[in-house]
PDB file of N, CA and C in Angstrom:
ATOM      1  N   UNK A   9     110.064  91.178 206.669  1.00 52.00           N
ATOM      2  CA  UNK A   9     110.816  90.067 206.134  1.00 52.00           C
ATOM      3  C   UNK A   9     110.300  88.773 206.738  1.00 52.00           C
ATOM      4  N   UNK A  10     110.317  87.472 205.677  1.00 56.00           N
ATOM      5  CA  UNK A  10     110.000  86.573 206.367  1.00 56.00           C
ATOM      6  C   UNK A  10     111.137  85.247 206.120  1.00 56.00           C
ATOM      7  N   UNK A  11     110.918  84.264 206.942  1.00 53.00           N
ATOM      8  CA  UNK A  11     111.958  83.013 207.108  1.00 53.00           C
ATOM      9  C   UNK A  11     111.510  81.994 207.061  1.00 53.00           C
ATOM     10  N   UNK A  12     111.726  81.427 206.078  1.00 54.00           N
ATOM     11  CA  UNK A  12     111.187  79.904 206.208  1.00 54.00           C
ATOM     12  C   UNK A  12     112.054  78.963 207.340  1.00 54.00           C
ATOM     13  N   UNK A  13     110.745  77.757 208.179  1.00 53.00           N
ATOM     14  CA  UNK A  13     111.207  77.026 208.877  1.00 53.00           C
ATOM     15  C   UNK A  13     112.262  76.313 208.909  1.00 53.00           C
ATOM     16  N   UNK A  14     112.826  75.654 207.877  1.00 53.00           N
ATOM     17  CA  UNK A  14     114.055  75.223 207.159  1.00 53.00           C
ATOM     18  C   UNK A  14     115.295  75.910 207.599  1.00 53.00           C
ATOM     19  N   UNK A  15     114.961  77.288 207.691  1.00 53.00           N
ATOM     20  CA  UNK A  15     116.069  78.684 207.573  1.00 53.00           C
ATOM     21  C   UNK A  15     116.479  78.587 209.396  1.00 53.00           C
ATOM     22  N   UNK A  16     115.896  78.103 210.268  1.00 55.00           N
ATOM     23  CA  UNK A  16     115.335  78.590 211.855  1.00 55.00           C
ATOM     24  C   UNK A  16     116.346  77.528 212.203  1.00 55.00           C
ATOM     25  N   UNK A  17     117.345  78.196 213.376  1.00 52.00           N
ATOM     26  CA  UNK A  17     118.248  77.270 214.106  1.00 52.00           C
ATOM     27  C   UNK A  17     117.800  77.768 215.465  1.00 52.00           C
ATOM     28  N   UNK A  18     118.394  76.437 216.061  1.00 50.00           N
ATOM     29  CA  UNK A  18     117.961  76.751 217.731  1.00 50.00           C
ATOM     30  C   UNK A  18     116.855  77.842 218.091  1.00 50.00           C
ATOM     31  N   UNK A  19     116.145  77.028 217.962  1.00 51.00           N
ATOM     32  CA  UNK A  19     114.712  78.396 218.432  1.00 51.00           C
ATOM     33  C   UNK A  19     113.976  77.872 219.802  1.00 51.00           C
ATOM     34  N   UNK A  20     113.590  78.666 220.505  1.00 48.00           N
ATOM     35  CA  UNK A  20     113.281  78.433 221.854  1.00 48.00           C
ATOM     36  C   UNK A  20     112.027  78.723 221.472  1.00 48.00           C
ATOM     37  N   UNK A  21     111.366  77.463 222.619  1.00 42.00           N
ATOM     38  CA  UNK A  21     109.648  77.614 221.857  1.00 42.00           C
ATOM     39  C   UNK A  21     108.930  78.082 222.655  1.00 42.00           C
ATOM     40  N   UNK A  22     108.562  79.318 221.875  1.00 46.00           N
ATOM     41  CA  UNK A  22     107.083  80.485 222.248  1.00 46.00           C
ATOM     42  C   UNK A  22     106.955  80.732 221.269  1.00 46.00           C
ATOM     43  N   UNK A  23     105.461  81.798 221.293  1.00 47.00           N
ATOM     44  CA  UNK A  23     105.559  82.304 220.533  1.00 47.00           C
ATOM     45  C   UNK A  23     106.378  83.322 219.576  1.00 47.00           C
ATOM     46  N   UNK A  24     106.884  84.278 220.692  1.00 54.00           N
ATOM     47  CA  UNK A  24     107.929  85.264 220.372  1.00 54.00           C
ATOM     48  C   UNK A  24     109.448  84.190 220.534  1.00 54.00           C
ATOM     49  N   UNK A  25     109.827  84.106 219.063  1.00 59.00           N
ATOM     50  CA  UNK A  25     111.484  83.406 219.432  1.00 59.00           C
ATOM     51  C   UNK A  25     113.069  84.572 218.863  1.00 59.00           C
ATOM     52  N   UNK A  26     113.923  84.124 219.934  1.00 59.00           N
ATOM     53  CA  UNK A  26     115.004  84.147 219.461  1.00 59.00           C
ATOM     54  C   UNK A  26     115.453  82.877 218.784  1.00 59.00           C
ATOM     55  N   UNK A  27     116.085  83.342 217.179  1.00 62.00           N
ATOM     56  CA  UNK A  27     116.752  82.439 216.531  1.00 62.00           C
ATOM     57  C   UNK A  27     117.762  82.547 215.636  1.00 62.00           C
ATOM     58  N   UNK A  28     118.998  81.763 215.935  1.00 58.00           N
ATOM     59  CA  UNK A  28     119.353  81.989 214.728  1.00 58.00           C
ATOM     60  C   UNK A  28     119.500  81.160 213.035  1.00 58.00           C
ATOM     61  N   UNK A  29     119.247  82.104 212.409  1.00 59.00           N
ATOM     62  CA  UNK A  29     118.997  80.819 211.289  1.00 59.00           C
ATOM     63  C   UNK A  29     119.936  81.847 209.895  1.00 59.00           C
ATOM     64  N   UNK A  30     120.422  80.746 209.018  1.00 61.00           N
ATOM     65  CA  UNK A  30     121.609  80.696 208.235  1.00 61.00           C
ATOM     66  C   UNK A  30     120.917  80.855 206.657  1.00 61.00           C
ATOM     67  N   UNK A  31     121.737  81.461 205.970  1.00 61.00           N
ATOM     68  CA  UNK A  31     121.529  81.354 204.444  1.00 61.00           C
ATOM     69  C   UNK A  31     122.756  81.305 203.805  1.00 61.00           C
ATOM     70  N   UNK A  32     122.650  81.093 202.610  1.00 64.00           N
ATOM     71  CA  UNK A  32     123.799  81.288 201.317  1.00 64.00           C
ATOM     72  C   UNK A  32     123.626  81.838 200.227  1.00 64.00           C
ATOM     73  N   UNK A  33     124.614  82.198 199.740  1.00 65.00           N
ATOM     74  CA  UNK A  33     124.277  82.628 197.961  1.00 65.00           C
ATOM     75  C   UNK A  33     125.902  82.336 197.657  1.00 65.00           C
ATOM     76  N   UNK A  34     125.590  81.854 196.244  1.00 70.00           N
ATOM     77  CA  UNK A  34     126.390  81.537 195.614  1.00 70.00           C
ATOM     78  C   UNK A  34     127.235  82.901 194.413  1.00 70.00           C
ATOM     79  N   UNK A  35     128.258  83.467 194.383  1.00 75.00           N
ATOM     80  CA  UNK A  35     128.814  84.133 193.116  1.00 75.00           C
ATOM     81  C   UNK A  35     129.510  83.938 192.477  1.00 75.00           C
ATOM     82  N   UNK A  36     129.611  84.247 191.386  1.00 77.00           N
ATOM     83  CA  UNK A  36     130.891  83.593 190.630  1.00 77.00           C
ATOM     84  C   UNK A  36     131.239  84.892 189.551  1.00 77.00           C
ATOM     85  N   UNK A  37     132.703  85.010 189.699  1.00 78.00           N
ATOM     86  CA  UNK A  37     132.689  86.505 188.931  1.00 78.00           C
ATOM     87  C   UNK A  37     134.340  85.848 188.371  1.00 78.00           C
ATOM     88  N   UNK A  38     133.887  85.542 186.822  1.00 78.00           N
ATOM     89  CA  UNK A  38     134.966  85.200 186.044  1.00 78.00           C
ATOM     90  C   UNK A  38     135.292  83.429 186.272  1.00 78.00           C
ATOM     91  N   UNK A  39     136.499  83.637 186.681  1.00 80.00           N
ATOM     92  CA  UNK A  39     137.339  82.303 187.140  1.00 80.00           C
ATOM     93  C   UNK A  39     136.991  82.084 188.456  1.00 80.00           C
ATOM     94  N   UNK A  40     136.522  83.056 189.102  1.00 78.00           N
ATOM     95  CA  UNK A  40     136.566  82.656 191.030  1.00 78.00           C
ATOM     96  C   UNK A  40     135.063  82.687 191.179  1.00 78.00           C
ATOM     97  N   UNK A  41     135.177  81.136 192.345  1.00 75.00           N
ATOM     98  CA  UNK A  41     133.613  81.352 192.650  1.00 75.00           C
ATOM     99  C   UNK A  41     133.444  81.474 194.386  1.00 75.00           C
ATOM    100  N   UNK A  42     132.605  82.115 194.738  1.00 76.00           N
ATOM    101  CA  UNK A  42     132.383  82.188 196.004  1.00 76.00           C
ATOM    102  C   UNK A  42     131.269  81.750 196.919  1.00 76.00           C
ATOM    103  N   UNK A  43     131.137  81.307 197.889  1.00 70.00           N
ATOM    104  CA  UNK A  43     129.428  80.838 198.517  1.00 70.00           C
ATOM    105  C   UNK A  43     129.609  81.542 199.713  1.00 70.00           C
ATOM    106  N   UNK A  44     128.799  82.852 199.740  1.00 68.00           N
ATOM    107  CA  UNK A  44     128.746  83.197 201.492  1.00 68.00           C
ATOM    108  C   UNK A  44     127.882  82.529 202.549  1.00 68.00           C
ATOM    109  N   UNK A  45     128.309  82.323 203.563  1.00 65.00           N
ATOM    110  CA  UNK A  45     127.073  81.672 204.831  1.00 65.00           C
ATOM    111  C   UNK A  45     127.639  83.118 205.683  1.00 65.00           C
ATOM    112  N   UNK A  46     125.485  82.989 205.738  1.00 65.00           N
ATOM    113  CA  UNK A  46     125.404  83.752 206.746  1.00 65.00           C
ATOM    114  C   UNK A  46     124.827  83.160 207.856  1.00 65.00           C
ATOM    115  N   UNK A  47     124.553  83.595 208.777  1.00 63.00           N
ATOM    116  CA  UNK A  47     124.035  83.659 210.239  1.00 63.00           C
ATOM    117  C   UNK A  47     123.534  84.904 210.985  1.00 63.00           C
ATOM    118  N   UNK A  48     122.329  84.784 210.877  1.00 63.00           N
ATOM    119  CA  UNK A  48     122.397  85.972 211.739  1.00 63.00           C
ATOM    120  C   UNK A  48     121.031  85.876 212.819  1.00 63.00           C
ATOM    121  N   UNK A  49     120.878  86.575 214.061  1.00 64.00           N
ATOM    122  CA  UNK A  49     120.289  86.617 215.364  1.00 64.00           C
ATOM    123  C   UNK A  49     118.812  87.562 214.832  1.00 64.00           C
ATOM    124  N   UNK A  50     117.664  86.809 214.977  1.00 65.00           N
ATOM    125  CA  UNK A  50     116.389  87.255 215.003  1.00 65.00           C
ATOM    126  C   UNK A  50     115.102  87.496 216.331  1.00 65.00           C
ATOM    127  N   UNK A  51     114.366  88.415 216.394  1.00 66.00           N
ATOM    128  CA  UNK A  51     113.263  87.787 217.281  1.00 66.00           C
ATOM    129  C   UNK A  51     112.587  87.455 216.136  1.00 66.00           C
ATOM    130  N   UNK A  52     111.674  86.399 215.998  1.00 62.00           N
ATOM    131  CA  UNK A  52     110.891  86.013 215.220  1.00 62.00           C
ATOM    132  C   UNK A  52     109.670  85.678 216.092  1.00 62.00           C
ATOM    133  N   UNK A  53     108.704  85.934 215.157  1.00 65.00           N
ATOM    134  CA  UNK A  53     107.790  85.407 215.303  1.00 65.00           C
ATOM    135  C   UNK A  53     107.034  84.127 214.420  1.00 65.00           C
ATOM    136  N   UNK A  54     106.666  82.942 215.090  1.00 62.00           N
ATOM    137  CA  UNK A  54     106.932  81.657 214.827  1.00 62.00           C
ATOM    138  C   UNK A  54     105.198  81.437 213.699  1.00 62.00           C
ATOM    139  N   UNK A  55     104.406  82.202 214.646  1.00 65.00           N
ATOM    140  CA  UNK A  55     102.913  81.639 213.868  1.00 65.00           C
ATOM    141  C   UNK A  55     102.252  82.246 212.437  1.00 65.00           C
ATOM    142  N   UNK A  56     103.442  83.468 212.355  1.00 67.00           N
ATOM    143  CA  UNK A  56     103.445  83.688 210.481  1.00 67.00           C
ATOM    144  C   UNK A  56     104.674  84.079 210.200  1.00 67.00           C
ATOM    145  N   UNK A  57     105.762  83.352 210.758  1.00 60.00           N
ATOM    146  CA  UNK A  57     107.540  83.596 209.934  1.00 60.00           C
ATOM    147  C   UNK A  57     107.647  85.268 209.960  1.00 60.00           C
ATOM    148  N   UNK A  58     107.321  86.146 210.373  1.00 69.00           N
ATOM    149  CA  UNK A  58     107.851  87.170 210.524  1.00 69.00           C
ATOM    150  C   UNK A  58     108.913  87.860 211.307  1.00 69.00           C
ATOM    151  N   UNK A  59     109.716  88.021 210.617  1.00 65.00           N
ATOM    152  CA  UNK A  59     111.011  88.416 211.654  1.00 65.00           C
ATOM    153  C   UNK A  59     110.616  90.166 211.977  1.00 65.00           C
ATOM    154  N   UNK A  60     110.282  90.359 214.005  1.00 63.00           N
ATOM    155  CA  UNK A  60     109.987  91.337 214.268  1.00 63.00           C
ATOM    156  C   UNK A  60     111.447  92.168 214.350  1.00 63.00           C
ATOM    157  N   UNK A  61     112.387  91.965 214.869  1.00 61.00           N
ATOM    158  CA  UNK A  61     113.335  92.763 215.132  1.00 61.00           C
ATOM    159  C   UNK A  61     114.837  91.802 214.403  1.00 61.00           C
ATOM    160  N   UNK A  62     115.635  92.220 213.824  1.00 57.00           N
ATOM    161  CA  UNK A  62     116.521  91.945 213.052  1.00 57.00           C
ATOM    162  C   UNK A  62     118.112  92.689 213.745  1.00 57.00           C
ATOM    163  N   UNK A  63     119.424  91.901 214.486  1.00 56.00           N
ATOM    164  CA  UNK A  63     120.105  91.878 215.619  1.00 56.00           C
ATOM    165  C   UNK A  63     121.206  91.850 214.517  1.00 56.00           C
ATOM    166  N   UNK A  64     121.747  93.410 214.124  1.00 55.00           N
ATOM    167  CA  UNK A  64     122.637  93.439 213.091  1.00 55.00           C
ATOM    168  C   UNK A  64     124.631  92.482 213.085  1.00 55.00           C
ATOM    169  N   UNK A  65     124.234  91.688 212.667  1.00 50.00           N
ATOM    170  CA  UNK A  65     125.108  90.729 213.597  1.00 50.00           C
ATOM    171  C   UNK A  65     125.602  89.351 212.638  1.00 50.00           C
ATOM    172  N   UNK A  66     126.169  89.756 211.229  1.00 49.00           N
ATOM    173  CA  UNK A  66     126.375  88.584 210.671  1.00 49.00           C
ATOM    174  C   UNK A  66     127.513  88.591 210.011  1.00 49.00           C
ATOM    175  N   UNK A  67     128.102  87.803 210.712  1.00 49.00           N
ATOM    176  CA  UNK A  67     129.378  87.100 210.379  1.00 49.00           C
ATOM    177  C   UNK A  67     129.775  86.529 208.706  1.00 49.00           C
ATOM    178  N   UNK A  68     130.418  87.102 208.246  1.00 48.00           N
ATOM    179  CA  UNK A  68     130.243  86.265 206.384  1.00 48.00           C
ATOM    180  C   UNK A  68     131.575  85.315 206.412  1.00 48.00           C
ATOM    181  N   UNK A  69     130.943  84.032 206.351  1.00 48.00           N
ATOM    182  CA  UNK A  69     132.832  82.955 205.517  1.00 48.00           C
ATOM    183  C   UNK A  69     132.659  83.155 204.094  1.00 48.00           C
ATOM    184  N   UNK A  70     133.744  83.419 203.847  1.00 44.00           N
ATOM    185  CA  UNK A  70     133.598  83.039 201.696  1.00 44.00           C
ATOM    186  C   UNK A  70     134.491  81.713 201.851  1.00 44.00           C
ATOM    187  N   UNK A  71     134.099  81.059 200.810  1.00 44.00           N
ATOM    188  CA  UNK A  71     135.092  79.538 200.591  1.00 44.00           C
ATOM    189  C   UNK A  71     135.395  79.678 199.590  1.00 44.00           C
TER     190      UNK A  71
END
């Protein structure tokens, strides 16, 4: 899997980083619509966006 820079919060700089970085998606089913944010804890690696290990760990808000 990979992450665009955009996606990357607080990252500590090496090569090998912990980060966490956020997404959304939008649903809408009928009358109700929903947007989840996620967050979730990566090691990444910074010099081709590859996320090596993936830190099962994400919190969902719906609004």
């Amino acid at each position: 899997m990979k992450i665009c820079e955009s996606e990357v919060r607080n990252v500590i700089s090496s090569d090998n980083e912990t980060a966490a970085y956020s997404h959304s998606h939008y649903e809408e089913d009928g009358s109700e619509k929903r947007v989840y944010l996620s967050y979730k804890l990566v090691y990444w690696k910074k010099s081709s966006h590859e996320v090596i290990d993936d830190y099962d760990n994400e919190p969902k808000v719906s609004i």
